[in-house]
Amino acid sequence: MALGMGIGWRPEIARTVEELPGLDWVEVVAENICPCHLPDSLSRLLARGLTAVPHGVSLGLGGADRPSEQRLKDLAERATALGAPLVTEHIAFVRAGGKLTASPQLEAGHLLPVPRTWDALKVLVENVRIAQDSLPVPLALENIAALISWPDEELTEGQFLAELVERTGVGLLIDVANLHTNHVNRGEDPAKALAELPVEAIAYVHVAGGEERDGVWHDTHAHPVTEPVLEVLRELASRVSPPGVLLERDDDFPPSDQVHGALAGELAAIREAVGCGVQAPPAPHSAPPTAADREAETSTGSAGSTDPSARDRLGISQTALLASLVAGHPAPEGFDHQRLRVQRRALAAKRASVVARIAPELPEILGPGYRPAFLAYAKGRPMGSGYRKDALSFAEHLLISGRPADVRARRRLTRWWEDRIAPRPPGRAARIARAARMRLLRR
């Protein structure tokens, strides 16, 4: 399906997105919308005839566990609510541990790379097939950016993606910024990856900005698109005409009087880069395997079927890595210790930023002390659930330890925590009683 030129829809730039000329479609972070109550701005775009595609970030198809039925149901509901022609997710794992490894479940709060091994491929193939059978529209998967490399990998990124497409018929969402990131951080040649992957399977392309710090490229989605990323886009466009290209910008937006011009300029640069390539017609894309094909493949014991030991081995290795990154465990053998330290800091910083965004009262109450207090808390307390639970656990940790020192700030934090820890928000009578009690305490 031809999508055309698009941009990531975010609440912070909703009005600007509505006003940008030449847009054909938008992508929406699936977990950030409610299918029964779409944002007004998004509804207006749909009424104008723009296509909207839900982009999931929490499914974790590259993890050792089978995908959650509830998460798949949620993603399907969002696809239906948007009338989307497809849904997208990532080739990544986001959690580890739990029943499979008889250990506490750990959440990364971030997309982490899957080892490019035959074991990991077997598990990913089965997980993708489960997802495909649960979704009402086709699925496409995105290559991710990574700071770290797994030891003893058996396939290149292009080979890994080609095998995945061959075994499942899944579409590809190719992020050229991620290819550039992996070039800087892991020495992988974007041109080689593009030459090895089945470009005819590309559903659309992501383009995003980032920055280099101390020799490490950070895929921030908070900076303008750089020339090296546009060069990778030109390389891709020389091989295939992508059905859709989308600009991702998630944070640190320009001032309101400049954001329209800044985003329009980036979209123009992307259009030019896509037009510069000698576009070749796509080769025929084979149809996804049928249920009969899958049954036959499984019965013959081919590499596409999953034996329990593959999940066990993958679960153990991913749990060891994640425990090192978020729970202070020793680094697994074969990993670059310096890169693991960089990844640990990046995960902790992102965790602090996301909690501040979803619970803005916390940095307001704690002031400049919020970030150091949260980073100290996170160092010994890995996230076992989502960010909202993390925010509550952080507040509870502070209160138990008698912080913040300022009495008024501690009262405010106590009220904030009590309002949210209850099964349901306090009613009007409870709020009035609490306000009266606090007035008495101030006297």
PDB file of C-alpha atoms in Angstrom, residues 56 74 93 95 104 135 139 146 153 180 194 196 200 208 241 245 279 284-285 289 310 320 343 377 382 411 443:
ATOM      1  CA  GLY A  56       3.546  -0.342  19.234  1.00  0.00           C
ATOM      2  CA  ASP A  74      -4.984  -3.816  22.730  1.00  0.00           C
ATOM      3  CA  PHE A  93      12.930  -7.342  23.714  1.00  0.00           C
ATOM      4  CA  ARG A  95      11.382  -7.389  29.470  1.00  0.00           C
ATOM      5  CA  PRO A 104      11.670 -11.697  39.073  1.00  0.00           C
ATOM      6  CA  LEU A 135      -4.123  -8.875  14.431  1.00  0.00           C
ATOM      7  CA  LEU A 139       2.158  -6.478  10.673  1.00  0.00           C
ATOM      8  CA  ALA A 146      21.519  -0.257  19.741  1.00  0.00           C
ATOM      9  CA  GLU A 153      26.245 -13.506  16.740  1.00  0.00           C
ATOM     10  CA  HIS A 180      23.216   4.978  10.926  1.00  0.00           C
ATOM     11  CA  LEU A 194      20.328  -2.757   2.739  1.00  0.00           C
ATOM     12  CA  GLU A 196      21.152  -8.135   2.209  1.00  0.00           C
ATOM     13  CA  GLU A 200      10.513  -5.530  -1.543  1.00  0.00           C
ATOM     14  CA  ALA A 208      14.804  10.644  12.741  1.00  0.00           C
ATOM     15  CA  SER A 241      10.889   3.248  -4.032  1.00  0.00           C
ATOM     16  CA  VAL A 245       8.438   7.706   4.515  1.00  0.00           C
ATOM     17  CA  GLN A 279      14.373   4.164  -7.904  1.00  0.00           C
ATOM     18  CA  PRO A 284       7.396  -9.373  -6.241  1.00  0.00           C
ATOM     19  CA  HIS A 285       6.899  -9.969  -2.548  1.00  0.00           C
ATOM     20  CA  PRO A 289       2.911 -18.572   4.657  1.00  0.00           C
ATOM     21  CA  ALA A 310      15.582 -22.305  22.361  1.00  0.00           C
ATOM     22  CA  ALA A 320      21.292 -11.947  32.521  1.00  0.00           C
ATOM     23  CA  GLN A 343      23.580   1.697  28.223  1.00  0.00           C
ATOM     24  CA  TYR A 377      16.409   5.139  43.694  1.00  0.00           C
ATOM     25  CA  PRO A 382      14.703  -2.271  38.731  1.00  0.00           C
ATOM     26  CA  ARG A 411       2.762  16.586  52.696  1.00  0.00           C
ATOM     27  CA  ARG A 443      -1.701  25.964  61.637  1.00  0.00           C
TER      28      ARG A 443
END
